[in-house]
Every structure is written in structure tokens, then in C-alpha cells.
GROMACS .gro file of C-alpha atoms in nm:
model
  119
    1UNK     CA    1   0.252  -0.301   1.289
    2UNK     CA    2   0.327   0.021   1.123
    3UNK     CA    3   0.427   0.301   1.335
    4UNK     CA    4   0.483   0.610   1.115
    5UNK     CA    5   0.305   0.886   1.284
    6UNK     CA    6   0.276   1.090   0.961
    7UNK     CA    7   0.046   0.848   0.823
    8UNK     CA    8  -0.337   0.909   0.817
    9UNK     CA    9  -0.571   0.660   0.989
   10UNK     CA   10  -0.712   0.558   0.640
   11UNK     CA   11  -0.347   0.529   0.513
   12UNK     CA   12  -0.254   0.316   0.807
   13UNK     CA   13  -0.545   0.084   0.750
   14UNK     CA   14  -0.462   0.030   0.402
   15UNK     CA   15  -0.102  -0.075   0.471
   16UNK     CA   16  -0.227  -0.301   0.764
   17UNK     CA   17  -0.436  -0.477   0.508
   18UNK     CA   18  -0.149  -0.525   0.243
   19UNK     CA   19   0.103  -0.633   0.516
   20UNK     CA   20  -0.137  -0.858   0.700
   21UNK     CA   21  -0.049  -1.126   0.409
   22UNK     CA   22   0.309  -1.308   0.436
   23UNK     CA   23   0.539  -1.224   0.160
   24UNK     CA   24   0.922  -1.221   0.135
   25UNK     CA   25   1.088  -0.923   0.288
   26UNK     CA   26   0.761  -0.813   0.484
   27UNK     CA   27   0.929  -0.765   0.827
   28UNK     CA   28   1.194  -0.548   0.666
   29UNK     CA   29   0.924  -0.351   0.489
   30UNK     CA   30   0.741  -0.279   0.786
   31UNK     CA   31   1.042  -0.145   0.955
   32UNK     CA   32   1.142   0.077   0.649
   33UNK     CA   33   0.770   0.220   0.637
   34UNK     CA   34   0.786   0.314   0.989
   35UNK     CA   35   1.121   0.520   0.931
   36UNK     CA   36   1.011   0.647   0.594
   37UNK     CA   37   0.957   1.005   0.512
   38UNK     CA   38   0.602   1.033   0.353
   39UNK     CA   39   0.471   1.212   0.026
   40UNK     CA   40   0.145   1.163  -0.112
   41UNK     CA   41   0.011   1.201  -0.475
   42UNK     CA   42  -0.356   1.188  -0.455
   43UNK     CA   43  -0.541   1.230  -0.793
   44UNK     CA   44  -0.900   1.136  -0.930
   45UNK     CA   45  -0.740   0.841  -1.108
   46UNK     CA   46  -0.523   0.704  -0.826
   47UNK     CA   47  -0.380   0.736  -0.476
   48UNK     CA   48  -0.007   0.712  -0.425
   49UNK     CA   49   0.201   0.715  -0.093
   50UNK     CA   50   0.550   0.760  -0.173
   51UNK     CA   51   0.796   0.615   0.104
   52UNK     CA   52   1.162   0.754   0.156
   53UNK     CA   53   1.306   0.507   0.402
   54UNK     CA   54   1.622   0.592   0.589
   55UNK     CA   55   1.919   0.476   0.409
   56UNK     CA   56   2.042   0.333   0.745
   57UNK     CA   57   1.760   0.064   0.706
   58UNK     CA   58   1.884  -0.275   0.567
   59UNK     CA   59   1.735  -0.381   0.211
   60UNK     CA   60   1.448  -0.624   0.203
   61UNK     CA   61   1.496  -0.954   0.049
   62UNK     CA   62   1.233  -0.878  -0.228
   63UNK     CA   63   1.286  -1.026  -0.556
   64UNK     CA   64   1.010  -0.851  -0.761
   65UNK     CA   65   0.898  -0.502  -0.799
   66UNK     CA   66   0.543  -0.571  -0.648
   67UNK     CA   67   0.575  -0.855  -0.393
   68UNK     CA   68   0.217  -0.823  -0.274
   69UNK     CA   69  -0.113  -0.699  -0.469
   70UNK     CA   70  -0.447  -0.667  -0.274
   71UNK     CA   71  -0.771  -0.658  -0.458
   72UNK     CA   72  -1.096  -0.530  -0.278
   73UNK     CA   73  -1.409  -0.635  -0.406
   74UNK     CA   74  -1.732  -0.405  -0.362
   75UNK     CA   75  -2.098  -0.507  -0.444
   76UNK     CA   76  -2.197  -0.330  -0.785
   77UNK     CA   77  -1.858  -0.157  -0.811
   78UNK     CA   78  -1.524  -0.248  -0.971
   79UNK     CA   79  -1.265  -0.370  -0.748
   80UNK     CA   80  -0.986  -0.160  -0.594
   81UNK     CA   81  -0.625  -0.279  -0.645
   82UNK     CA   82  -0.348  -0.187  -0.385
   83UNK     CA   83  -0.004  -0.251  -0.516
   84UNK     CA   84   0.300  -0.241  -0.290
   85UNK     CA   85   0.624  -0.150  -0.495
   86UNK     CA   86   0.965  -0.216  -0.356
   87UNK     CA   87   1.275  -0.089  -0.557
   88UNK     CA   88   1.634  -0.222  -0.499
   89UNK     CA   89   1.520  -0.373  -0.172
   90UNK     CA   90   1.359  -0.073  -0.042
   91UNK     CA   91   0.981   0.005  -0.008
   92UNK     CA   92   0.882   0.292  -0.285
   93UNK     CA   93   0.510   0.330  -0.290
   94UNK     CA   94   0.162   0.229  -0.213
   95UNK     CA   95  -0.044   0.236  -0.540
   96UNK     CA   96  -0.421   0.263  -0.527
   97UNK     CA   97  -0.652   0.230  -0.842
   98UNK     CA   98  -0.995   0.123  -0.933
   99UNK     CA   99  -0.972  -0.146  -1.181
  100UNK     CA  100  -1.206   0.017  -1.432
  101UNK     CA  101  -1.029   0.350  -1.397
  102UNK     CA  102  -1.315   0.511  -1.207
  103UNK     CA  103  -1.266   0.803  -0.971
  104UNK     CA  104  -1.115   0.704  -0.624
  105UNK     CA  105  -1.125   0.901  -0.330
  106UNK     CA  106  -0.897   0.910  -0.025
  107UNK     CA  107  -1.161   0.788   0.224
  108UNK     CA  108  -1.265   0.480   0.019
  109UNK     CA  109  -1.384   0.186   0.264
  110UNK     CA  110  -1.215  -0.141   0.329
  111UNK     CA  111  -1.438  -0.255   0.618
  112UNK     CA  112  -1.651  -0.586   0.559
  113UNK     CA  113  -1.543  -0.616   0.183
  114UNK     CA  114  -1.431  -0.944   0.013
  115UNK     CA  115  -1.028  -0.917  -0.026
  116UNK     CA  116  -0.799  -1.132  -0.236
  117UNK     CA  117  -0.422  -1.131  -0.194
  118UNK     CA  118  -0.203  -1.178  -0.512
  119UNK     CA  119   0.171  -1.264  -0.491
   0.00000   0.00000   0.00000
């Protein structure tokens, strides 16, 4: 689905999960991500993938700042939340945090966990 070669395998996996659920503008967002320049801001408190799509891309028909949120549930740990941000019809950021503000690392696991999508 996402073909941006500058994304790591983990980042592609996170995006594939977020984009696996239908929401308005999803097709345009996938195209924008694939053509984006990528910058990262990884801290102990959050992970952020910043997208800078080509201005040649058409804006997505997205009516809210966060058209999709994903919650990942682990046994005996706080959930991890992934927020896809869209500004002015263009993908802006994938923000990833732990619900209790505990430390998050760039190699957190999303395999075999309970997932909830929130629109």
C-alpha cells in the first residue's frame, strides 16, 4: 500500500495498520505518503513521522484533523495510540504515544495484539 522507500519496515507496518481501515480521503492520503519527504522526531515520550507531500498531489477530502486513530492494546501495559494528522487536505504526521505517557521505543510490537480503530 505505502511505497515510500525512506520509511523503515516498522514505520511501513504502522502506516499499513492505520491505513487498513476505511476513512474519507484514504486513497489520496496513501498517494501523498508515497510521494512525501519524511522527517522523524523520536523521543522517549512520543514518536512522530512528519510528512511533506509533493504540492503536485491533490488534497484529500478529509474534514477533520485526525480522520483515524488506532489504539493497540497489550496485556498488562497501557495502550499505544497512533494518530494520523491531516492539515488542509494534506497528510502531516503520524503521532504515536503511550496512553499513560510512559516511554515508547521505535521498535514497539504490533503483531498479535488487540487493535481498535476510532474515527
